[in-house]
Amino acid sequence: MTTDLQKSTVLVVDDTPDNLKLISGLLKGIYKVKIATCGESTLDIAQSDSPPDLILLDIMMPDMDGYEVCTRLKADSKTAHIPVIFLTAKTEVSDETKGLEMGAADYISKPINPLILLSRVKIHLTEKKCTIF
């Protein structure tokens, strides 16, 4: 039996192939998974006719960092409603505060705990579904 949440699409954004493999592997079979390796691709996918329901976003990327991507997503009325969860090796309180202040729904430090990641994804997708209806 497929639930509404299982129909949700999660966009995983990271420039490290091993991280993409790990995170998408945890999510596949539960959610539809899209992958991006840079900020521009993330914005293109989010602004497409089939945007993700949630974005897991790395902060440290070479072309455009996750903070800039989040800022652009939140500034665009077409993408502002998409919850962003930062997944990052940046563990300072100031980094987390900055991410949350710019509109991220959550902030998870790497290395990730698979159960925590899955729980937080589910929570934010559930909250999003509840606010839509």
PDB file of C-alpha atoms in Angstrom:
ATOM      1  CA  MET A   1       0.000   0.000   0.000  1.00  0.00           C
ATOM      2  CA  THR A   2       1.407   3.390  -1.042  1.00  0.00           C
ATOM      3  CA  THR A   3       0.863   6.401   1.201  1.00  0.00           C
ATOM      4  CA  ASP A   4       0.750  10.024   0.097  1.00  0.00           C
ATOM      5  CA  LEU A   5       4.195  10.576   1.614  1.00  0.00           C
ATOM      6  CA  GLN A   6       5.643   7.727  -0.446  1.00  0.00           C
ATOM      7  CA  LYS A   7       4.609   9.627  -3.566  1.00  0.00           C
ATOM      8  CA  SER A   8       6.715  12.574  -2.398  1.00  0.00           C
ATOM      9  CA  THR A   9       9.860  13.573  -4.249  1.00  0.00           C
ATOM     10  CA  VAL A  10      13.049  14.410  -2.383  1.00  0.00           C
ATOM     11  CA  LEU A  11      15.869  16.249  -4.143  1.00  0.00           C
ATOM     12  CA  VAL A  12      19.286  15.306  -2.753  1.00  0.00           C
ATOM     13  CA  VAL A  13      21.991  17.896  -3.450  1.00  0.00           C
ATOM     14  CA  ASP A  14      25.654  17.145  -2.806  1.00  0.00           C
ATOM     15  CA  ASP A  15      28.844  17.404  -4.841  1.00  0.00           C
ATOM     16  CA  THR A  16      30.321  14.219  -3.321  1.00  0.00           C
ATOM     17  CA  PRO A  17      29.280  10.996  -5.107  1.00  0.00           C
ATOM     18  CA  ASP A  18      29.604   8.840  -1.966  1.00  0.00           C
ATOM     19  CA  ASN A  19      27.229  11.140  -0.063  1.00  0.00           C
ATOM     20  CA  LEU A  20      24.718  11.072  -2.914  1.00  0.00           C
ATOM     21  CA  LYS A  21      24.862   7.278  -3.021  1.00  0.00           C
ATOM     22  CA  LEU A  22      24.403   6.924   0.744  1.00  0.00           C
ATOM     23  CA  ILE A  23      21.553   9.418   1.105  1.00  0.00           C
ATOM     24  CA  SER A  24      19.662   8.414  -2.036  1.00  0.00           C
ATOM     25  CA  GLY A  25      20.065   4.766  -1.013  1.00  0.00           C
ATOM     26  CA  LEU A  26      18.363   5.497   2.313  1.00  0.00           C
ATOM     27  CA  LEU A  27      15.466   7.279   0.616  1.00  0.00           C
ATOM     28  CA  LYS A  28      14.858   5.095  -2.448  1.00  0.00           C
ATOM     29  CA  GLY A  29      12.035   2.672  -1.969  1.00  0.00           C
ATOM     30  CA  ILE A  30      10.335   5.130   0.368  1.00  0.00           C
ATOM     31  CA  TYR A  31      10.297   8.294  -1.753  1.00  0.00           C
ATOM     32  CA  LYS A  32      10.989   9.333  -5.321  1.00  0.00           C
ATOM     33  CA  VAL A  33      14.552  10.641  -5.384  1.00  0.00           C
ATOM     34  CA  LYS A  34      16.111  13.241  -7.656  1.00  0.00           C
ATOM     35  CA  ILE A  35      19.795  14.136  -7.529  1.00  0.00           C
ATOM     36  CA  ALA A  36      21.715  17.345  -8.195  1.00  0.00           C
ATOM     37  CA  THR A  37      25.441  17.958  -7.823  1.00  0.00           C
ATOM     38  CA  CYS A  38      25.501  21.760  -7.971  1.00  0.00           C
ATOM     39  CA  GLY A  39      23.495  24.850  -7.139  1.00  0.00           C
ATOM     40  CA  GLU A  40      22.385  25.661 -10.685  1.00  0.00           C
ATOM     41  CA  SER A  41      20.994  22.152 -11.215  1.00  0.00           C
ATOM     42  CA  THR A  42      19.166  22.416  -7.912  1.00  0.00           C
ATOM     43  CA  LEU A  43      17.472  25.649  -8.970  1.00  0.00           C
ATOM     44  CA  ASP A  44      16.601  24.203 -12.395  1.00  0.00           C
ATOM     45  CA  ILE A  45      14.968  21.121 -10.858  1.00  0.00           C
ATOM     46  CA  ALA A  46      13.149  23.142  -8.188  1.00  0.00           C
ATOM     47  CA  GLN A  47      11.770  25.565 -10.781  1.00  0.00           C
ATOM     48  CA  SER A  48      10.710  22.819 -13.194  1.00  0.00           C
ATOM     49  CA  ASP A  49       7.168  21.638 -13.888  1.00  0.00           C
ATOM     50  CA  SER A  50       7.836  18.737 -11.507  1.00  0.00           C
ATOM     51  CA  PRO A  51       9.487  20.315  -8.443  1.00  0.00           C
ATOM     52  CA  PRO A  52      10.555  18.281  -5.408  1.00  0.00           C
ATOM     53  CA  ASP A  53       8.493  18.197  -2.243  1.00  0.00           C
ATOM     54  CA  LEU A  54      11.619  18.585  -0.089  1.00  0.00           C
ATOM     55  CA  ILE A  55      15.292  19.395  -0.676  1.00  0.00           C
ATOM     56  CA  LEU A  56      18.242  17.922   1.240  1.00  0.00           C
ATOM     57  CA  LEU A  57      20.958  20.492   0.564  1.00  0.00           C
ATOM     58  CA  ASP A  58      24.686  20.406   1.199  1.00  0.00           C
ATOM     59  CA  ILE A  59      26.216  23.764   2.114  1.00  0.00           C
ATOM     60  CA  MET A  60      29.784  23.368   0.879  1.00  0.00           C
ATOM     61  CA  MET A  61      29.669  23.097  -2.917  1.00  0.00           C
ATOM     62  CA  PRO A  62      32.121  24.552  -5.434  1.00  0.00           C
ATOM     63  CA  ASP A  63      29.969  26.663  -7.772  1.00  0.00           C
ATOM     64  CA  MET A  64      27.329  28.107  -5.461  1.00  0.00           C
ATOM     65  CA  ASP A  65      27.123  27.236  -1.789  1.00  0.00           C
ATOM     66  CA  GLY A  66      23.969  25.911  -0.179  1.00  0.00           C
ATOM     67  CA  TYR A  67      23.302  29.192   1.601  1.00  0.00           C
ATOM     68  CA  GLU A  68      23.057  30.972  -1.766  1.00  0.00           C
ATOM     69  CA  VAL A  69      20.870  28.202  -3.193  1.00  0.00           C
ATOM     70  CA  CYS A  70      18.524  28.426  -0.197  1.00  0.00           C
ATOM     71  CA  THR A  71      18.382  32.219  -0.462  1.00  0.00           C
ATOM     72  CA  ARG A  72      17.396  31.988  -4.137  1.00  0.00           C
ATOM     73  CA  LEU A  73      14.810  29.276  -3.457  1.00  0.00           C
ATOM     74  CA  LYS A  74      13.169  31.278  -0.680  1.00  0.00           C
ATOM     75  CA  ALA A  75      13.164  34.481  -2.776  1.00  0.00           C
ATOM     76  CA  ASP A  76      11.239  32.818  -5.634  1.00  0.00           C
ATOM     77  CA  SER A  77       7.484  32.465  -5.089  1.00  0.00           C
ATOM     78  CA  LYS A  78       7.510  29.283  -7.191  1.00  0.00           C
ATOM     79  CA  THR A  79       9.994  27.544  -4.858  1.00  0.00           C
ATOM     80  CA  ALA A  80       9.645  29.349  -1.512  1.00  0.00           C
ATOM     81  CA  HIS A  81       7.242  26.686  -0.171  1.00  0.00           C
ATOM     82  CA  ILE A  82       9.701  23.791  -0.662  1.00  0.00           C
ATOM     83  CA  PRO A  83      11.210  22.778   2.700  1.00  0.00           C
ATOM     84  CA  VAL A  84      15.014  22.776   2.713  1.00  0.00           C
ATOM     85  CA  ILE A  85      16.991  20.629   5.116  1.00  0.00           C
ATOM     86  CA  PHE A  86      20.691  21.408   5.219  1.00  0.00           C
ATOM     87  CA  LEU A  87      22.912  18.311   5.407  1.00  0.00           C
ATOM     88  CA  THR A  88      26.417  19.503   6.117  1.00  0.00           C
ATOM     89  CA  ALA A  89      29.756  18.991   7.791  1.00  0.00           C
ATOM     90  CA  LYS A  90      29.494  22.553   9.145  1.00  0.00           C
ATOM     91  CA  THR A  91      28.810  21.982  12.830  1.00  0.00           C
ATOM     92  CA  GLU A  92      29.180  25.446  14.364  1.00  0.00           C
ATOM     93  CA  VAL A  93      26.108  26.934  16.033  1.00  0.00           C
ATOM     94  CA  SER A  94      26.598  30.059  13.910  1.00  0.00           C
ATOM     95  CA  ASP A  95      26.352  27.982  10.707  1.00  0.00           C
ATOM     96  CA  GLU A  96      23.145  26.308  11.864  1.00  0.00           C
ATOM     97  CA  THR A  97      21.685  29.633  12.976  1.00  0.00           C
ATOM     98  CA  LYS A  98      22.523  31.210   9.621  1.00  0.00           C
ATOM     99  CA  GLY A  99      20.821  28.359   7.743  1.00  0.00           C
ATOM    100  CA  LEU A 100      17.675  28.478   9.828  1.00  0.00           C
ATOM    101  CA  GLU A 101      17.471  32.263   9.661  1.00  0.00           C
ATOM    102  CA  MET A 102      17.550  32.164   5.864  1.00  0.00           C
ATOM    103  CA  GLY A 103      14.533  29.868   5.804  1.00  0.00           C
ATOM    104  CA  ALA A 104      15.778  26.298   6.078  1.00  0.00           C
ATOM    105  CA  ALA A 105      13.299  23.969   7.752  1.00  0.00           C
ATOM    106  CA  ASP A 106      16.019  21.952   9.474  1.00  0.00           C
ATOM    107  CA  TYR A 107      19.769  21.421   9.788  1.00  0.00           C
ATOM    108  CA  ILE A 108      21.465  18.026  10.084  1.00  0.00           C
ATOM    109  CA  SER A 109      25.199  17.671  10.660  1.00  0.00           C
ATOM    110  CA  LYS A 110      27.285  15.024   8.918  1.00  0.00           C
ATOM    111  CA  PRO A 111      28.035  12.253   9.451  1.00  0.00           C
ATOM    112  CA  ILE A 112      24.336  11.590   9.291  1.00  0.00           C
ATOM    113  CA  ASN A 113      22.422   9.148  11.408  1.00  0.00           C
ATOM    114  CA  PRO A 114      20.129   7.295   8.961  1.00  0.00           C
ATOM    115  CA  LEU A 115      17.234   7.029  11.416  1.00  0.00           C
ATOM    116  CA  ILE A 116      17.397  10.742  12.256  1.00  0.00           C
ATOM    117  CA  LEU A 117      17.520  11.676   8.573  1.00  0.00           C
ATOM    118  CA  LEU A 118      14.533   9.495   7.688  1.00  0.00           C
ATOM    119  CA  SER A 119      12.551  10.788  10.674  1.00  0.00           C
ATOM    120  CA  ARG A 120      13.177  14.424   9.857  1.00  0.00           C
ATOM    121  CA  VAL A 121      12.351  13.952   6.174  1.00  0.00           C
ATOM    122  CA  LYS A 122       9.072  12.301   7.157  1.00  0.00           C
ATOM    123  CA  ILE A 123       8.265  15.040   9.680  1.00  0.00           C
ATOM    124  CA  HIS A 124       8.825  17.870   7.205  1.00  0.00           C
ATOM    125  CA  LEU A 125       6.922  16.145   4.405  1.00  0.00           C
ATOM    126  CA  THR A 126       4.025  15.505   6.786  1.00  0.00           C
ATOM    127  CA  GLU A 127       4.028  19.141   7.916  1.00  0.00           C
ATOM    128  CA  LYS A 128       4.075  20.293   4.297  1.00  0.00           C
ATOM    129  CA  LYS A 129       1.123  18.047   3.387  1.00  0.00           C
ATOM    130  CA  CYS A 130      -0.836  19.319   6.417  1.00  0.00           C
ATOM    131  CA  THR A 131      -0.291  22.972   5.492  1.00  0.00           C
ATOM    132  CA  ILE A 132      -1.382  22.421   1.886  1.00  0.00           C
ATOM    133  CA  PHE A 133      -4.780  20.968   2.781  1.00  0.00           C
TER     134      PHE A 133
END
